[in-house]
Amino acid sequence: MIKKAAFAIAVVLFIGRPALMAQTEGEVKRLISIEKYSDAQSMLEKMIGGDPRNDKLDYLMGEVMFLTDNMGEAEAWFKKGQGHSGRNPMNYIGSGGVAARQENFDKAKKELDEALDLNNKNSPKIILEVAKAYLEYQGTDRKKMQPYLNAAEPLLIRAQKLAPKDPEPEVLLGKLYGMQGVEELEQNRYEQAISKDPTYIFGYLRLGQLYKKQEKYQDAADKFKKALEIDAGYGPVYREMAEMWTLAGKYDKAEESMTKYLEIMGSDDVNALEKKGIIEYLGGQYEKAIATFEGIAGKTKSLIVPRLLGYCYVKQATPDADKGMEWLDKYFEATKAKPNNIIASDYENYGKAYQLKGETEKAIEYYEKSIAKAAEKEDAEVDGSLYMVIADIYKAQKNDSMRVTYLRKFLNSSKKYKLKESFALGQTYFLMKDYEHADSIFGVMTEKLPKLHIGWAWRARANASMDPESKEGKAKPYYEKVIELLEAEPEKAVKYQKDYLLSLRYMGAYHTLTEENFELAAPFWQKILDISPEDEGAKNGLDFIKQNGG
C-alpha cells in the first residue's frame, strides 16, 4: 500500500513538473510584460539553477538583460540558449535584436534569417518577433536605418495576412512609420490596431505616446486613461502619464502618476526608480533626480544612472562641477569597452563642468569633442549652439578673432538666418576695425530683413568708418534709409532716437561740408533741434550755413 502511494506521488510529481514549469514561465513573461524586471530576474535565477540547459529560460533571461540595457549579458544568454539545442528561434531573434541595437545590420540579418529558417510552422508570432528585432535599431541616421525598415516591413505585412485579426502587426507598422518620421501613417496604424481589438492596451498606449511626443497632452491623457480602463494595474501607463505631465509642467499630476507607478511596481524596484529619476531629469527637477539616482547607484549596472547624475550636478540651480565630473568619470570608465555608448551630450556636460571651474581651454576641448561626436552620423545636422557657447567664452576673453571664427561656424551650421548671431558677428568685425567684413555681414541683414533699420544703421557706421572724411559719401545711402524707415513709424524714431539723430547729423554734415548744398542740409539740422533744442552741433551747423550765405 505504501509502495502504491509512493508510486502515485512520483507519477503526480513527474507529470506536474512540466505544467509547473510552464506556469512559472508564464509568470516570468507576465512580470516582463509589466516591466517588473528585477522580480523576473530573481525568479529566473532560481529556475535556471534547477534547469540549467533550458533554452527557453535562457531566452527569457536574455530578454530581461536586453530590456534593462545590458546588451553584453543579453547576448551571452541568447548564445547560451542557442548552444543547447539550436532549435529555438527565439534565441536567434534575441541576438538579432542585440545586433540591431548595436547597429550591426549584417549580424542582425544573419541571426534573424536563422530564426525564420527555424520557423517550420510559419508561425505569425515568430515572424512578428523577427520584425520587432529589426525595429530595435535606435540610431537617428536615416540612411543606416533604412535596411532595418526594409527588412521589417514585408515581415509585418506577411504577419498581417497570416493573422488578419491580430492588432500587434498594426502597432509594429505604426512604430516603423514613426521611425521614418511619417506620424500621420503612424497614428493611422495605432487606430487600426484599436479598431481590430478595442481591448488591445498597446494600441492606446502607443497612440498616447505619439500624442505626448506631439505635445497634445490632453489627447495623450485621454488615451492613457483608456488604457487604464482595460488594465488599471498596468504600471507603465502611469509612468508614461508621469512623464507627460512633467513635460506639460503639471508637476502635481506628474507626482500623483509616479506615486501610483511605484505603488504598482514596488517602491524599491530599481528599474522603476531609474525611470522615476529620468522623468525628474526631463522635467528639470535636478535635485530630486540626484536623490533618486544616488539611492540606486550601487544597485544597478545601468549606464544611465552615472551619466544623468553627472548631467544633474552640472545643471542644478547650484551646480557642483566636481561632483558632476566625478559621476561622468565613472560613466566614461564604464564605457571604455563600449565607446559607441558615448553620445555628444556626454562631452558637452563634461565641458560645462570645466567651464564652471573656470578651465575654459579644457571646456572648449570637450565642446569640440561634442560637436565632432554629433557630426559622426552620416547626414547629421549638427546643433550649432555649442559654437555660440565657445564664441561667448572668447567674447569674455576679449579674443575677437576667435569669437569671429565660432560665430561664423554657428551661422554656417544653420539653414535659417539668425539675426542675433549675425548682428554679433558684424559688430565684432566692426570692433576689430574690419569694416569691409562688417559691411558685408550687415549687408546680408538688410537683404534678409530690409524693413529692420538696425542693419542699415550698422552698414552706415561701417561705411562711415571706411570713409572718415565723408569724401565719397559711402555711408550716405544707408543713413538715408535709416531716416526713411524711422520716419515712416514715428514711434520707432522715438524708440531708436540715438540712431535717428546720428543719421540726421551725418546727412546734415555731408550736405553742409562735402556737397556744400545748404538747402538740403538745413532741414536735417532743424530736425535735430526739434528733438533736442540745445544740441550744439545742430546749432553750429545752421550757424555755418547762415555765415556762408545759406
Coordinates of C-alpha atoms in Angstrom, one line a residue, residues 65-492:
M65 CA 19.0 41.9 -19.8
F66 CA 18.1 43.4 -23.1
L67 CA 15.2 45.4 -21.7
T68 CA 17.5 46.7 -18.9
D69 CA 20.1 47.8 -21.5
N70 CA 22.7 45.2 -20.5
M71 CA 23.5 44.2 -24.1
G72 CA 26.6 42.2 -23.4
E73 CA 24.8 40.0 -20.8
A74 CA 21.8 39.7 -23.1
E75 CA 23.9 38.4 -25.9
A76 CA 25.7 35.9 -23.6
W77 CA 22.3 34.4 -22.5
F78 CA 21.0 34.2 -26.1
K79 CA 24.1 32.5 -27.3
K80 CA 23.9 30.1 -24.3
G81 CA 20.4 29.3 -25.4
Q82 CA 21.4 28.7 -29.0
G83 CA 24.1 26.2 -27.8
H84 CA 21.7 23.8 -26.1
S85 CA 19.6 22.6 -29.0
G86 CA 19.9 25.3 -31.6
R87 CA 16.2 24.8 -32.5
N88 CA 14.6 27.6 -30.5
P89 CA 14.2 30.6 -32.9
M90 CA 13.7 33.0 -30.1
N91 CA 17.4 33.0 -29.0
Y92 CA 18.4 33.9 -32.6
I93 CA 15.8 36.6 -32.5
G94 CA 17.3 37.9 -29.3
S95 CA 20.8 38.0 -30.8
G96 CA 19.4 39.7 -33.8
G97 CA 17.8 42.4 -31.6
V98 CA 21.1 43.0 -29.9
A99 CA 22.9 43.4 -33.2
A100 CA 20.2 45.8 -34.4
R101 CA 20.7 47.9 -31.2
Q102 CA 24.4 47.9 -31.9
E103 CA 23.8 49.0 -35.5
N104 CA 25.3 45.8 -37.0
F105 CA 22.9 45.0 -39.8
D106 CA 24.8 42.1 -41.3
K107 CA 24.9 40.3 -38.0
A108 CA 21.3 41.1 -37.3
K109 CA 20.2 39.7 -40.6
K110 CA 22.3 36.5 -40.2
E111 CA 20.7 35.8 -36.8
L112 CA 17.2 36.7 -37.9
D113 CA 17.4 34.7 -41.1
E114 CA 18.3 31.7 -39.0
A115 CA 15.2 32.3 -36.8
L116 CA 13.0 32.4 -39.9
D117 CA 14.6 29.2 -41.1
L118 CA 13.7 27.5 -37.8
N119 CA 10.1 28.7 -38.1
N120 CA 8.9 25.5 -39.7
K121 CA 5.3 26.0 -38.9
N122 CA 5.3 29.6 -40.4
S123 CA 4.1 31.0 -37.0
P124 CA 3.0 34.6 -37.4
K125 CA 4.2 35.2 -33.8
I126 CA 7.8 34.3 -34.8
I127 CA 7.6 36.4 -37.9
L128 CA 6.4 39.3 -35.7
E129 CA 9.2 38.8 -33.3
V130 CA 11.8 38.9 -36.1
A131 CA 10.3 42.2 -37.4
K132 CA 10.3 43.6 -33.9
A133 CA 14.0 42.7 -33.6
Y134 CA 14.8 44.7 -36.8
L135 CA 12.9 47.6 -35.3
E136 CA 15.3 47.6 -32.3
Y137 CA 17.6 49.9 -34.3
Q138 CA 17.8 53.1 -32.3
G139 CA 20.0 55.3 -34.4
T140 CA 18.9 58.5 -36.0
D141 CA 20.8 58.2 -39.2
R142 CA 18.0 57.6 -41.8
K143 CA 20.4 56.0 -44.4
K144 CA 21.7 53.4 -41.9
M145 CA 18.1 52.9 -40.6
Q146 CA 16.6 52.0 -44.0
P147 CA 17.9 48.4 -44.3
Y148 CA 16.3 47.5 -41.0
L149 CA 13.0 49.1 -42.0
N150 CA 13.2 47.4 -45.5
A151 CA 13.7 44.0 -43.8
A152 CA 10.9 44.5 -41.2
E153 CA 8.1 45.9 -43.4
P154 CA 7.4 42.8 -45.6
L155 CA 7.5 40.6 -42.5
L156 CA 4.8 42.7 -40.8
I157 CA 2.7 42.6 -44.0
R158 CA 3.2 38.8 -44.1
A159 CA 2.1 38.5 -40.4
Q160 CA -0.9 40.7 -41.1
K161 CA -2.1 38.2 -43.8
L162 CA -1.4 35.2 -41.6
A163 CA -3.3 36.7 -38.6
P164 CA -5.7 39.3 -40.0
K165 CA -7.4 39.9 -36.7
D166 CA -4.2 40.4 -34.7
P167 CA -3.6 44.1 -33.7
E168 CA 0.1 43.7 -33.0
P169 CA 1.3 43.9 -36.6
E170 CA -0.6 47.2 -36.8
V171 CA 1.2 48.6 -33.8
L172 CA 4.6 47.5 -35.1
L173 CA 3.9 49.1 -38.5
G174 CA 3.0 52.2 -36.6
K175 CA 6.4 52.1 -34.9
L176 CA 8.1 51.6 -38.3
Y177 CA 6.3 54.6 -39.8
G178 CA 7.2 56.6 -36.7
M179 CA 10.9 55.7 -37.3
Q180 CA 10.5 57.1 -40.8
G181 CA 9.0 60.3 -39.4
V182 CA 5.6 59.8 -41.0
E183 CA 3.4 60.5 -38.0
E184 CA 0.2 60.5 -39.9
L185 CA 0.7 56.9 -41.0
E186 CA 1.9 56.0 -37.6
Q187 CA -1.3 57.3 -36.0
N188 CA -3.4 55.5 -38.6
R189 CA -1.8 52.2 -37.7
Y190 CA -2.4 52.6 -34.0
E191 CA -6.0 53.5 -34.7
Q192 CA -6.3 50.3 -36.9
A193 CA -5.0 48.2 -34.0
I194 CA -7.7 49.6 -31.7
S195 CA -10.3 49.0 -34.5
K196 CA -9.2 45.4 -34.7
D197 CA -9.3 44.9 -31.0
P198 CA -10.8 47.7 -28.7
T199 CA -9.3 45.9 -25.7
Y200 CA -5.7 45.9 -27.0
I201 CA -4.0 48.1 -24.4
F202 CA -0.9 48.7 -26.6
G203 CA -2.9 50.4 -29.3
Y204 CA -4.0 53.1 -26.7
L205 CA -0.6 53.2 -25.1
R206 CA 1.3 53.8 -28.4
L207 CA -1.3 56.4 -29.5
G208 CA -0.9 58.2 -26.2
Q209 CA 2.9 58.2 -26.6
L210 CA 2.6 59.7 -30.1
Y211 CA 0.3 62.5 -28.8
K212 CA 2.8 63.1 -25.9
K213 CA 5.6 63.5 -28.5
Q214 CA 3.4 65.9 -30.4
E215 CA 2.7 67.9 -27.1
K216 CA -1.0 67.1 -27.4
Y217 CA -1.1 66.4 -23.7
Q218 CA -4.8 66.2 -23.2
D219 CA -5.3 63.9 -26.1
A220 CA -2.4 61.7 -24.7
A221 CA -4.1 61.7 -21.3
D222 CA -7.3 60.5 -22.8
K223 CA -5.6 57.6 -24.5
F224 CA -3.7 56.6 -21.3
K225 CA -6.9 56.7 -19.3
K226 CA -8.5 54.4 -21.9
A227 CA -5.6 52.0 -21.5
L228 CA -6.1 52.0 -17.7
E229 CA -9.8 51.2 -18.2
I230 CA -8.6 48.0 -19.8
D231 CA -6.0 47.2 -17.1
A232 CA -5.8 49.5 -14.1
G233 CA -2.8 47.6 -12.8
Y234 CA -0.6 48.1 -15.9
G235 CA 2.2 50.2 -14.3
P236 CA 3.9 51.5 -17.5
V237 CA 0.9 53.6 -18.3
Y238 CA 1.3 55.6 -15.1
R239 CA 5.0 56.1 -15.9
E240 CA 4.0 57.5 -19.3
M241 CA 1.5 59.8 -17.6
A242 CA 4.1 61.0 -15.1
E243 CA 6.5 61.8 -18.0
M244 CA 3.7 63.5 -19.9
W245 CA 2.6 65.7 -17.0
T246 CA 6.2 66.6 -16.3
L247 CA 6.7 67.7 -19.9
A248 CA 3.4 69.7 -19.6
G249 CA 4.7 71.4 -16.5
K250 CA 2.0 70.0 -14.3
Y251 CA 4.2 68.6 -11.6
D252 CA 1.4 67.8 -9.1
K253 CA -0.2 65.5 -11.6
A254 CA 3.2 64.0 -12.5
E255 CA 3.9 63.2 -8.9
E256 CA 0.5 61.6 -8.5
S257 CA 1.1 59.4 -11.5
M258 CA 4.6 58.5 -10.4
T259 CA 3.4 57.6 -6.9
K260 CA 0.8 55.2 -8.5
Y261 CA 3.5 53.7 -10.7
L262 CA 5.8 53.0 -7.8
E263 CA 2.9 51.5 -5.8
I264 CA 2.3 49.0 -8.6
M265 CA 6.0 48.4 -9.4
G266 CA 7.3 48.4 -5.8
S267 CA 8.9 51.4 -4.1
D268 CA 12.2 49.5 -4.0
D269 CA 12.1 48.4 -7.7
V270 CA 15.4 49.6 -9.1
N271 CA 14.3 49.8 -12.7
A272 CA 11.1 51.7 -11.7
L273 CA 13.2 54.1 -9.6
E274 CA 15.6 54.7 -12.5
K275 CA 12.6 55.7 -14.7
K276 CA 11.4 58.0 -11.9
G277 CA 14.8 59.7 -12.0
I278 CA 14.8 60.0 -15.7
I279 CA 11.4 61.7 -15.6
E280 CA 12.6 64.1 -12.9
Y281 CA 15.6 64.9 -15.0
L282 CA 13.5 65.6 -18.1
G283 CA 11.3 67.9 -16.0
G284 CA 14.4 69.9 -14.9
Q285 CA 13.9 68.7 -11.3
Y286 CA 17.6 68.0 -11.0
E287 CA 17.9 67.9 -7.2
K288 CA 15.1 65.3 -7.0
A289 CA 16.7 63.3 -9.8
I290 CA 20.0 63.3 -7.9
A291 CA 18.4 61.9 -4.7
T292 CA 16.6 59.2 -6.8
F293 CA 19.7 58.2 -8.8
E294 CA 22.1 58.2 -5.8
G295 CA 19.6 55.9 -4.0
I296 CA 20.0 53.2 -6.6
A297 CA 23.5 53.9 -7.9
G298 CA 25.0 50.9 -6.0
K299 CA 22.2 48.6 -7.0
T300 CA 22.3 48.8 -10.8
K301 CA 24.8 48.4 -13.7
S302 CA 22.8 50.8 -15.8
L303 CA 25.0 53.4 -17.5
I304 CA 22.1 55.9 -17.5
V305 CA 22.5 56.5 -13.7
P306 CA 26.1 57.8 -13.6
R307 CA 25.5 59.7 -16.9
L308 CA 22.4 61.6 -15.7
L309 CA 23.9 62.1 -12.2
G310 CA 26.8 63.9 -14.0
Y311 CA 24.4 66.0 -16.0
C312 CA 22.2 66.8 -13.0
Y313 CA 25.1 68.1 -10.9
V314 CA 26.2 70.4 -13.8
K315 CA 22.7 71.6 -14.5
Q316 CA 21.2 72.1 -11.0
A317 CA 20.4 75.5 -9.6
T318 CA 23.7 75.5 -7.6
P319 CA 26.0 73.5 -9.9
D320 CA 28.6 71.2 -8.4
A321 CA 31.2 70.8 -11.2
D322 CA 33.4 68.4 -9.1
K323 CA 30.5 66.0 -8.4
G324 CA 29.4 66.2 -12.0
M325 CA 32.8 65.3 -13.2
E326 CA 33.1 62.5 -10.6
W327 CA 30.0 60.8 -11.9
L328 CA 30.9 61.4 -15.6
D329 CA 34.3 59.9 -14.9
K330 CA 32.6 56.8 -13.6
Y331 CA 30.4 56.7 -16.7
F332 CA 33.4 57.2 -19.1
E333 CA 35.3 54.4 -17.2
A334 CA 32.3 52.1 -17.6
T335 CA 32.0 52.8 -21.3
K336 CA 35.7 52.2 -22.2
A337 CA 34.7 48.8 -23.6
K338 CA 31.6 50.3 -25.3
P339 CA 32.7 53.5 -26.9
N340 CA 29.6 53.6 -29.1
N341 CA 27.6 54.3 -26.0
I342 CA 29.1 57.7 -25.7
I343 CA 26.9 60.5 -27.1
A344 CA 27.6 64.2 -27.9
S345 CA 25.8 65.4 -24.7
D346 CA 28.3 63.4 -22.5
Y347 CA 31.2 65.5 -23.8
E348 CA 29.0 68.7 -23.7
N349 CA 28.2 68.3 -20.0
Y350 CA 31.9 67.4 -19.2
G351 CA 32.8 70.7 -21.0
K352 CA 30.2 72.6 -18.9
A353 CA 31.8 71.2 -15.8
Y354 CA 35.2 72.5 -16.9
Q355 CA 33.6 75.9 -17.8
L356 CA 32.1 76.1 -14.3
K357 CA 35.6 75.5 -12.8
G358 CA 37.0 78.3 -15.0
E359 CA 39.1 76.0 -17.1
T360 CA 38.0 77.4 -20.4
E361 CA 40.6 75.7 -22.6
K362 CA 39.5 72.2 -21.4
A363 CA 35.9 73.3 -21.7
I364 CA 36.4 74.3 -25.4
E365 CA 38.3 70.9 -25.9
Y366 CA 35.2 69.0 -24.7
Y367 CA 32.7 71.2 -26.5
E368 CA 34.7 70.5 -29.7
K369 CA 34.5 66.7 -28.9
S370 CA 30.8 67.0 -28.5
I371 CA 30.4 68.8 -31.9
A372 CA 32.6 66.1 -33.6
K373 CA 30.6 63.3 -32.0
A374 CA 27.3 64.8 -33.2
A375 CA 28.8 65.1 -36.7
E376 CA 29.9 61.4 -36.9
K377 CA 26.5 60.3 -38.1
E378 CA 26.0 60.5 -41.8
D379 CA 23.8 63.3 -42.9
A380 CA 23.7 64.6 -39.3
E381 CA 22.5 68.1 -38.7
V382 CA 24.9 69.5 -36.1
D383 CA 23.4 71.6 -33.4
G384 CA 25.4 74.8 -33.6
S385 CA 24.5 76.0 -30.2
L386 CA 27.9 75.0 -28.8
Y387 CA 29.7 77.2 -31.3
M388 CA 27.9 80.1 -29.7
V389 CA 28.9 78.9 -26.2
I390 CA 32.5 78.9 -27.4
A391 CA 32.1 82.3 -29.1
D392 CA 30.8 83.7 -25.8
I393 CA 33.9 82.3 -24.0
Y394 CA 36.1 84.1 -26.4
K395 CA 34.0 87.3 -26.0
A396 CA 34.6 87.2 -22.3
Q397 CA 38.3 86.8 -23.0
K398 CA 38.1 89.8 -25.5
N399 CA 39.5 87.5 -28.2
D400 CA 37.6 89.0 -31.1
S401 CA 39.3 87.0 -33.9
M402 CA 38.4 83.6 -32.3
R403 CA 34.9 84.9 -31.5
V404 CA 34.5 85.7 -35.2
T405 CA 35.7 82.1 -36.1
Y406 CA 33.0 80.5 -33.9
L407 CA 30.2 82.9 -34.8
R408 CA 30.9 82.0 -38.4
K409 CA 30.8 78.3 -37.6
F410 CA 27.5 78.8 -35.8
L411 CA 25.9 80.7 -38.8
N412 CA 27.3 78.1 -41.3
S413 CA 25.7 75.3 -39.2
S414 CA 22.2 76.8 -39.5
K415 CA 20.0 76.7 -42.6
K416 CA 17.9 79.5 -41.2
Y417 CA 19.1 83.2 -41.0
K418 CA 20.0 84.0 -37.4
L419 CA 19.6 87.7 -36.7
K420 CA 21.0 88.0 -33.2
E421 CA 24.2 86.0 -34.0
S422 CA 24.6 87.7 -37.4
F423 CA 24.4 91.1 -35.6
A424 CA 27.0 89.9 -33.1
L425 CA 29.4 88.8 -35.9
G426 CA 29.0 92.1 -37.8
Q427 CA 29.5 94.1 -34.6
T428 CA 32.6 92.1 -33.7
Y429 CA 34.1 92.8 -37.1
F430 CA 33.3 96.5 -36.5
L431 CA 35.1 96.4 -33.2
M432 CA 38.1 94.8 -34.8
K433 CA 38.0 97.7 -37.3
D434 CA 37.5 95.2 -40.1
Y435 CA 34.9 97.4 -41.7
E436 CA 34.6 95.6 -45.0
H437 CA 33.6 92.3 -43.4
A438 CA 31.3 94.2 -41.0
D439 CA 29.6 95.9 -44.0
S440 CA 29.3 92.5 -45.7
I441 CA 27.5 91.0 -42.7
F442 CA 25.2 93.9 -42.2
G443 CA 24.6 93.9 -46.0
V444 CA 23.1 90.4 -45.7
M445 CA 21.0 91.6 -42.8
T446 CA 19.5 94.4 -45.0
E447 CA 18.7 91.8 -47.7
K448 CA 17.1 89.4 -45.3
L449 CA 15.2 92.0 -43.3
P450 CA 15.0 95.2 -45.4
K451 CA 12.5 96.9 -43.1
L452 CA 14.6 96.5 -40.0
H453 CA 16.6 99.7 -39.6
I454 CA 19.4 98.2 -37.5
G455 CA 21.1 96.6 -40.4
W456 CA 21.1 99.8 -42.4
A457 CA 22.4 101.8 -39.3
W458 CA 25.4 99.5 -38.9
R459 CA 26.1 99.4 -42.7
A460 CA 26.1 103.2 -42.4
R461 CA 28.6 103.1 -39.4
A462 CA 30.9 100.6 -41.2
N463 CA 30.9 102.7 -44.4
A464 CA 31.4 105.9 -42.5
S465 CA 34.5 104.3 -40.8
M466 CA 35.8 103.4 -44.3
D467 CA 35.3 107.0 -45.4
P468 CA 36.0 109.0 -42.3
E469 CA 36.0 112.4 -44.0
S470 CA 32.9 111.6 -46.0
K471 CA 34.6 112.5 -49.2
E472 CA 33.0 109.6 -51.1
G473 CA 29.7 109.7 -49.3
K474 CA 29.9 105.9 -48.7
A475 CA 27.6 106.0 -45.7
K476 CA 25.0 108.4 -47.3
P477 CA 22.6 105.9 -48.8
Y478 CA 22.4 103.8 -45.6
Y479 CA 21.8 106.8 -43.3
E480 CA 19.1 108.0 -45.8
K481 CA 17.5 104.5 -45.4
V482 CA 17.6 104.7 -41.6
I483 CA 15.8 108.1 -41.7
E484 CA 13.2 106.8 -44.2
L485 CA 12.4 103.7 -42.1
L486 CA 12.2 105.5 -38.8
E487 CA 10.2 108.5 -40.1
A488 CA 7.7 106.0 -41.6
E489 CA 6.9 104.9 -38.0
P490 CA 7.3 107.9 -35.7
E491 CA 7.2 105.8 -32.5
K492 CA 10.3 104.0 -33.7

